Amino acid sequence: MEEFLNQTRICFGEHALGYLKQYHSKRCFVVADPFLAKNGMLSQVTGYLGEAKVFDQVVPDPPLELVVAGIKELEAYEPQILVAVGGGSAIDAAKAIRHFGTRIAGKKGNNMSFIAIPTTSGTGSEVTSFSVITDKDKGVKYPLVDVAMRPDVAILDPELVKSVPPAITADTGMDVLTHGLEAYVSTKATPFSDALAIWAIAAVFECLPRSYEGKGQEGTQGDGTAFKALASSPGTDWEQARARMHYASCMAGMAFDAASLGLNHAIAHNIGGRFHIPHGRANAILLPYVVNFNAGSLEYNSKDCSDTAQKYAKLARQLGFGGMNTRTSVKNLVNQIVKLQKQLSMPRKFMDCGVKPEEYHEAMEQLITGAQGDACILTNPREASGQDIASILKQAL
């Protein structure tokens, strides 16, 4: 027997932040980063709350020390509601703070509700049981997985993502694409996770270029057929495109929370921990090489291609850029990923991110070992040896 479960209530659309009004009389502990506090966005959230203690020390790739500091403040304040505001780092930090904090506090902390409010469209952390914490000393990211970490409520208010800079829009958008593609070919994929993944993937190809380029620009990936069929209104302007990307991020999060991820994330977690490359950017650089690896040999007719290759090909046809057979359809999918990277002015190699070849090769064994030990690799559709991972790493340098 299989099951599909997501216990998070999702509030979305214009004025979704209004959901917070009901907590005006509650003691709230708010986790955010200093930038949100400075630019005034945090006040859009706290304005709905009554008594609130703000913990705004979150940094990218939240380290273990940050989680410990947050737990101490959480214990001292004894809130009724935990509110995480920000990108994946803020929500992941809040998850870890609540997870370990309530365990330390015992039953007293178990009734604390958890609300996640993303201000970027990428991680889907607001609906997942995943949290990624960094050990700075070892230069390693640890993905924590526990259904108890899923937020009780996710608030997707498009107003909060209107001012996201283009570079971050690109990084986070490609993270959505990676989540969708890995969930789609995961060994734990189901018809339910596939439906969410396909919607998210289609939205990325259709809406991410417009989200990145700005108002008045049109997406050019595929012909939009799949997105128009899957969305009630595909949107024709920049604000609608950003709203759709916000929802796509959440849907991809639900997809991979159910189906898990794969080799792409297993390698990216280690690249990010070692070289401090933004997570979505690391995923994007690896993605064409991992798709090619997962598809296996494409030198034969479609009937001889792997099941994974055929599934990629089916997706390419749904998106409007399929080919005459499985081989050409998979190649078209990879080409469209690369085309999207170029359209978003993204680096396509790790050297373009400032990684020095000598340091990269020196870290190779550590990266391979880390990827092999990452939980995400367990659901990759094709088993990857150390030599396979080394080959992907060399191609991506």
Coordinates of C-alpha atoms in Angstrom, one line a residue:
M1 CA 0.0 0.0 0.0
E2 CA 1.1 3.6 -0.7
E3 CA -0.2 6.8 0.6
F4 CA 0.0 10.5 -0.1
L5 CA -0.2 13.0 2.8
N6 CA 0.4 16.6 3.3
Q7 CA -0.9 18.0 6.5
T8 CA 0.0 21.7 5.8
R9 CA -2.9 24.1 5.4
I10 CA -2.0 26.3 2.4
C11 CA -3.3 29.9 2.3
F12 CA -2.5 31.6 -1.0
G13 CA -3.4 34.5 -3.2
E14 CA -3.8 38.3 -2.6
H15 CA -4.0 39.3 1.0
A16 CA -3.1 35.8 2.2
L17 CA -1.2 37.4 5.1
G18 CA -4.5 38.3 6.6
Y19 CA -4.7 34.8 7.9
L20 CA -2.4 35.9 10.7
K21 CA -5.0 38.1 12.3
Q22 CA -6.4 35.3 14.3
Y23 CA -3.1 35.0 16.2
H24 CA -3.1 38.6 17.4
S25 CA -3.6 37.5 21.0
K26 CA -1.0 34.8 20.9
R27 CA 2.7 34.9 21.9
C28 CA 4.6 34.5 18.7
F29 CA 8.2 33.7 18.1
V30 CA 9.3 35.0 14.6
V31 CA 12.4 33.5 12.8
A32 CA 13.8 35.7 10.0
D33 CA 17.0 37.1 8.6
P34 CA 18.4 40.6 9.3
F35 CA 17.7 41.8 5.7
L36 CA 13.9 41.3 6.1
A37 CA 14.0 43.3 9.3
K38 CA 15.9 46.1 7.7
N39 CA 13.9 46.4 4.4
G40 CA 10.5 46.6 6.2
M41 CA 9.1 43.3 4.8
L42 CA 9.1 41.7 8.2
S43 CA 6.8 44.5 9.5
Q44 CA 4.2 43.4 6.9
V45 CA 4.0 40.1 8.9
T46 CA 4.5 41.3 12.5
G47 CA 1.9 44.0 11.9
Y48 CA -0.8 41.3 12.1
L49 CA 0.6 39.8 15.3
G50 CA 0.3 41.0 18.8
E51 CA 3.1 40.1 21.2
A52 CA 6.0 38.8 19.1
K53 CA 9.7 38.1 19.8
V54 CA 11.8 38.3 16.7
F55 CA 14.9 36.1 16.2
D56 CA 16.5 37.7 13.1
Q57 CA 19.9 36.1 13.1
V58 CA 19.4 33.7 10.2
V59 CA 22.2 33.5 7.7
P60 CA 22.3 31.5 4.4
D61 CA 23.0 27.8 4.9
P62 CA 22.1 28.0 8.6
P63 CA 24.8 26.4 10.8
L64 CA 24.3 24.2 13.9
E65 CA 25.4 27.1 16.1
L66 CA 22.5 29.2 14.9
V67 CA 20.0 26.5 15.7
V68 CA 21.4 26.2 19.2
A69 CA 21.1 30.0 19.7
G70 CA 17.5 29.9 18.4
I71 CA 16.6 27.1 20.8
K72 CA 17.8 29.0 23.8
E73 CA 15.6 32.0 22.8
L74 CA 12.7 29.8 22.1
E75 CA 12.9 28.2 25.5
A76 CA 13.2 31.5 27.2
Y77 CA 10.2 33.1 25.5
E78 CA 7.8 30.0 25.6
P79 CA 5.7 31.0 22.5
Q80 CA 2.4 29.6 21.4
I81 CA 3.1 30.2 17.8
L82 CA 6.3 29.9 15.7
V83 CA 6.4 32.0 12.5
A84 CA 9.2 31.5 9.9
V85 CA 9.5 34.3 7.4
G86 CA 12.0 34.3 4.5
G87 CA 13.7 32.0 2.1
G88 CA 14.6 28.4 2.6
S89 CA 17.3 29.2 5.1
A90 CA 14.9 30.9 7.5
I91 CA 12.3 28.2 7.2
D92 CA 14.8 25.4 7.5
A93 CA 16.3 27.1 10.6
A94 CA 12.9 27.5 12.2
K95 CA 12.1 23.8 11.5
A96 CA 15.3 22.7 13.2
I97 CA 14.8 25.1 16.1
R98 CA 11.3 23.8 16.7
H99 CA 12.2 20.2 16.1
F100 CA 15.0 20.0 18.6
G101 CA 13.6 22.7 20.9
T102 CA 10.3 20.9 21.5
R103 CA 12.2 17.6 22.1
I104 CA 14.2 19.4 24.8
A105 CA 11.1 21.0 26.3
G106 CA 9.1 17.8 26.2
K107 CA 5.3 17.9 26.2
K108 CA 5.3 21.6 27.0
G109 CA 6.4 22.5 23.5
N110 CA 4.3 20.0 21.5
N111 CA 1.3 22.3 21.2
M112 CA 3.2 25.2 19.5
S113 CA 1.8 25.8 16.0
F114 CA 4.2 26.5 13.2
I115 CA 3.5 28.9 10.3
A116 CA 5.8 29.2 7.3
I117 CA 5.8 32.3 5.1
P118 CA 8.2 32.1 2.1
T119 CA 9.5 35.3 0.6
T120 CA 11.3 33.5 -2.3
S121 CA 10.0 31.0 -4.8
G122 CA 12.3 28.0 -4.7
T123 CA 12.7 25.7 -1.8
G124 CA 9.2 24.6 -1.1
S125 CA 10.3 24.3 2.5
E126 CA 6.9 25.6 3.7
V127 CA 5.3 22.3 3.0
T128 CA 8.1 19.7 3.4
S129 CA 9.5 17.5 6.2
F130 CA 13.0 18.4 5.1
S131 CA 15.5 20.8 6.7
V132 CA 19.1 21.4 5.6
I133 CA 21.6 22.4 8.3
T134 CA 25.3 23.1 7.7
D135 CA 28.3 22.0 9.7
K136 CA 30.7 24.8 9.0
D137 CA 33.7 23.0 10.5
K138 CA 33.3 20.0 8.2
G139 CA 31.9 22.0 5.2
V140 CA 29.0 19.6 4.9
K141 CA 25.2 20.1 4.6
Y142 CA 23.0 17.7 6.5
P143 CA 19.4 17.1 5.2
L144 CA 17.2 16.3 8.2
V145 CA 14.0 14.4 7.4
D146 CA 11.1 14.1 9.8
V147 CA 7.3 14.5 9.2
A148 CA 7.1 16.3 12.5
M149 CA 9.0 19.2 10.9
R150 CA 6.2 20.0 8.4
P151 CA 4.7 23.4 9.1
D152 CA 1.0 23.5 10.1
V153 CA 0.2 26.4 7.9
A154 CA 1.9 27.8 4.8
I155 CA 1.1 31.4 3.6
L156 CA 1.8 32.1 0.0
D157 CA 1.3 35.8 -0.5
P158 CA 2.5 37.0 -4.0
E159 CA 3.1 40.5 -2.7
L160 CA 6.1 39.2 -0.8
V161 CA 8.0 38.0 -3.9
K162 CA 7.5 41.1 -6.1
S163 CA 10.8 42.7 -5.1
V164 CA 13.0 39.6 -5.3
P165 CA 16.2 40.5 -7.4
P166 CA 16.7 38.8 -10.8
A167 CA 19.7 36.7 -9.7
I168 CA 17.8 35.2 -6.8
T169 CA 14.7 34.7 -8.9
A170 CA 16.9 32.7 -11.3
D171 CA 18.6 30.6 -8.6
T172 CA 15.4 29.8 -6.8
G173 CA 13.4 29.2 -9.9
M174 CA 15.9 26.6 -11.1
D175 CA 15.7 25.0 -7.7
V176 CA 12.0 24.5 -8.4
L177 CA 12.8 22.9 -11.7
T178 CA 15.3 20.5 -10.1
H179 CA 12.8 19.6 -7.3
G180 CA 10.1 18.9 -9.9
L181 CA 12.3 16.8 -12.2
E182 CA 13.9 14.8 -9.4
A183 CA 10.5 14.0 -7.8
Y184 CA 9.1 13.1 -11.2
V185 CA 11.7 10.3 -11.9
S186 CA 12.2 9.3 -8.2
T187 CA 11.8 5.6 -7.4
K188 CA 9.1 6.7 -5.0
A189 CA 7.1 8.7 -7.5
T190 CA 3.3 8.2 -7.6
P191 CA 0.6 9.5 -9.8
F192 CA -0.1 12.1 -7.1
S193 CA 3.5 13.4 -6.8
D194 CA 3.8 13.3 -10.7
A195 CA 0.8 15.6 -11.1
L196 CA 2.3 18.2 -8.7
A197 CA 5.7 17.8 -10.3
I198 CA 4.5 18.2 -13.9
W199 CA 2.5 21.4 -13.0
A200 CA 5.5 22.9 -11.3
I201 CA 7.9 22.0 -14.1
A202 CA 5.5 23.4 -16.8
A203 CA 5.1 26.6 -14.7
V204 CA 8.9 27.1 -14.6
F205 CA 9.4 26.8 -18.3
E206 CA 6.5 29.1 -19.0
C207 CA 6.8 31.7 -16.2
L208 CA 10.4 31.8 -14.9
P209 CA 11.7 33.9 -17.9
R210 CA 9.0 36.5 -17.4
S211 CA 9.6 36.5 -13.6
Y212 CA 13.3 37.1 -14.2
E213 CA 13.1 39.6 -17.1
G214 CA 10.4 41.8 -15.7
K215 CA 7.0 43.2 -16.7
G216 CA 6.1 43.0 -20.3
Q217 CA 8.5 40.2 -21.2
E218 CA 7.1 36.9 -22.5
G219 CA 8.3 33.4 -21.7
T220 CA 9.9 31.6 -24.6
Q221 CA 10.4 28.0 -23.3
G222 CA 8.3 25.5 -25.2
D223 CA 4.9 26.6 -26.6
G224 CA 3.1 26.8 -23.2
T225 CA 0.7 24.0 -24.1
A226 CA 1.2 22.0 -20.9
F227 CA 1.0 25.0 -18.6
K228 CA -2.1 26.4 -20.3
A229 CA -3.7 23.0 -19.9
L230 CA -2.7 22.6 -16.3
A231 CA -3.4 26.1 -15.0
S232 CA -6.8 27.8 -14.8
S233 CA -5.3 31.0 -16.0
P234 CA -1.7 31.0 -17.3
G235 CA -1.2 34.7 -16.7
T236 CA 0.1 37.2 -19.2
D237 CA 2.2 39.6 -17.1
W238 CA 5.1 39.8 -14.7
E239 CA 3.1 39.8 -11.5
Q240 CA 1.0 36.8 -12.5
A241 CA 4.2 35.0 -13.6
R242 CA 5.8 35.6 -10.1
A243 CA 2.6 34.4 -8.4
R244 CA 2.6 31.2 -10.5
M245 CA 6.2 30.6 -9.7
H246 CA 5.4 31.0 -6.0
Y247 CA 2.7 28.3 -6.3
A248 CA 5.0 26.1 -8.4
S249 CA 7.6 26.2 -5.7
C250 CA 5.1 25.0 -3.2
M251 CA 3.8 22.2 -5.5
A252 CA 7.3 21.0 -6.3
G253 CA 7.8 20.9 -2.5
M254 CA 4.8 18.7 -2.0
A255 CA 6.0 16.5 -4.9
F256 CA 9.4 15.9 -3.5
D257 CA 8.2 15.6 0.1
A258 CA 6.2 12.6 -1.1
A259 CA 8.6 11.2 -3.6
S260 CA 12.0 12.5 -2.3
L261 CA 14.8 13.7 -4.5
G262 CA 17.9 12.2 -6.2
L263 CA 21.5 12.4 -7.2
N264 CA 21.3 16.1 -8.2
H265 CA 20.6 17.2 -4.7
A266 CA 22.9 14.6 -3.2
I267 CA 25.8 16.3 -5.0
A268 CA 24.6 19.8 -4.7
H269 CA 24.4 19.6 -0.9
N270 CA 28.1 18.8 -0.8
I271 CA 29.1 21.3 -3.4
G272 CA 27.2 24.0 -1.5
G273 CA 28.7 23.1 1.9
R274 CA 32.2 23.0 0.5
F275 CA 32.3 25.9 -1.9
H276 CA 29.4 28.1 -0.6
I277 CA 27.6 28.2 -3.9
P278 CA 23.9 29.1 -3.6
H279 CA 21.8 25.9 -3.5
G280 CA 19.6 26.6 -6.5
R281 CA 22.6 27.7 -8.6
A282 CA 24.5 24.5 -7.7
N283 CA 21.5 22.4 -8.7
A284 CA 21.1 24.3 -12.0
I285 CA 24.7 23.6 -13.0
L286 CA 24.4 19.9 -12.3
L287 CA 21.0 19.4 -13.8
P288 CA 21.8 18.8 -17.5
Y289 CA 24.5 16.3 -16.6
V290 CA 22.3 14.4 -14.1
V291 CA 19.4 14.2 -16.5
N292 CA 21.7 12.7 -19.1
F293 CA 23.1 10.3 -16.6
N294 CA 19.7 9.2 -15.3
A295 CA 18.5 8.7 -18.9
G296 CA 21.3 6.3 -19.6
S297 CA 22.2 5.2 -23.1
L298 CA 20.4 7.2 -25.7
E299 CA 22.1 5.6 -28.7
Y300 CA 19.2 3.3 -29.6
N301 CA 15.6 3.6 -30.6
S302 CA 13.0 4.5 -28.0
K303 CA 12.1 0.8 -27.3
D304 CA 15.6 0.2 -26.1
C305 CA 15.9 3.3 -23.8
S306 CA 15.5 3.1 -20.1
D307 CA 12.2 3.6 -18.3
T308 CA 13.6 6.9 -16.9
A309 CA 14.5 8.1 -20.4
Q310 CA 11.0 7.3 -21.6
K311 CA 9.5 9.2 -18.7
Y312 CA 11.7 12.2 -19.4
A313 CA 10.6 11.9 -23.1
K314 CA 6.9 11.8 -22.1
L315 CA 7.4 15.0 -20.1
A316 CA 9.2 16.7 -23.0
R317 CA 6.2 15.9 -25.2
Q318 CA 3.8 17.3 -22.6
L319 CA 5.8 20.5 -22.4
G320 CA 5.7 21.0 -26.2
F321 CA 9.3 20.2 -27.2
G322 CA 9.3 16.5 -27.7
G323 CA 11.1 14.8 -30.6
M324 CA 10.4 11.9 -32.9
N325 CA 11.6 9.4 -30.4
T326 CA 12.8 9.0 -26.8
R327 CA 16.4 9.8 -27.7
T328 CA 15.6 13.2 -29.3
S329 CA 12.9 14.0 -26.8
V330 CA 15.4 13.6 -23.9
K331 CA 18.0 15.6 -25.7
N332 CA 15.4 18.4 -26.4
L333 CA 14.6 18.4 -22.7
V334 CA 18.3 18.9 -21.8
N335 CA 18.7 21.5 -24.4
Q336 CA 15.7 23.5 -23.1
I337 CA 17.2 23.4 -19.6
V338 CA 20.4 24.8 -21.0
K339 CA 18.5 27.4 -23.0
L340 CA 16.7 28.4 -19.8
Q341 CA 20.0 28.8 -18.0
K342 CA 21.3 31.1 -20.7
Q343 CA 18.1 33.1 -20.7
L344 CA 18.6 33.7 -17.0
S345 CA 22.2 34.6 -17.4
M346 CA 23.2 31.8 -15.1
P347 CA 26.7 30.3 -14.8
R348 CA 26.9 26.8 -16.4
K349 CA 30.1 25.6 -14.7
F350 CA 31.4 25.8 -11.2
M351 CA 34.5 27.6 -12.4
D352 CA 32.2 30.4 -13.4
C353 CA 31.2 30.6 -9.7
G354 CA 34.8 31.3 -8.7
V355 CA 35.7 27.6 -7.8
K356 CA 39.4 27.0 -8.4
P357 CA 40.1 23.7 -10.3
E358 CA 42.9 22.7 -7.9
E359 CA 40.6 23.1 -4.9
Y360 CA 37.8 21.3 -6.7
H361 CA 40.0 18.3 -7.5
E362 CA 41.4 18.2 -4.0
A363 CA 37.9 18.0 -2.6
M364 CA 36.7 15.4 -5.1
E365 CA 36.9 12.4 -2.9
Q366 CA 35.1 14.2 -0.1
L367 CA 32.3 15.4 -2.5
I368 CA 31.9 11.8 -3.8
T369 CA 31.7 10.3 -0.3
G370 CA 29.3 13.0 0.8
A371 CA 27.0 12.5 -2.1
Q372 CA 27.0 8.7 -1.6
G373 CA 26.0 9.2 2.0
D374 CA 23.3 11.7 1.3
A375 CA 19.7 10.5 1.9
C376 CA 18.5 12.0 -1.4
I377 CA 20.6 9.5 -3.5
L378 CA 18.5 6.6 -2.2
T379 CA 15.6 7.4 -4.5
N380 CA 17.6 8.3 -7.6
P381 CA 16.3 6.2 -10.6
R382 CA 19.7 5.0 -11.6
E383 CA 22.4 3.7 -9.2
A384 CA 25.5 6.0 -9.2
S385 CA 28.9 4.7 -8.4
G386 CA 31.8 6.8 -7.2
Q387 CA 33.1 6.8 -10.7
D388 CA 29.8 8.0 -12.1
I389 CA 29.6 10.9 -9.6
A390 CA 33.2 11.8 -10.4
S391 CA 32.3 12.0 -14.1
I392 CA 29.4 14.3 -13.4
L393 CA 31.6 16.5 -11.2
K394 CA 34.2 16.8 -13.9
Q395 CA 31.7 17.7 -16.5
A396 CA 30.3 20.4 -14.2
L397 CA 33.6 22.0 -13.4

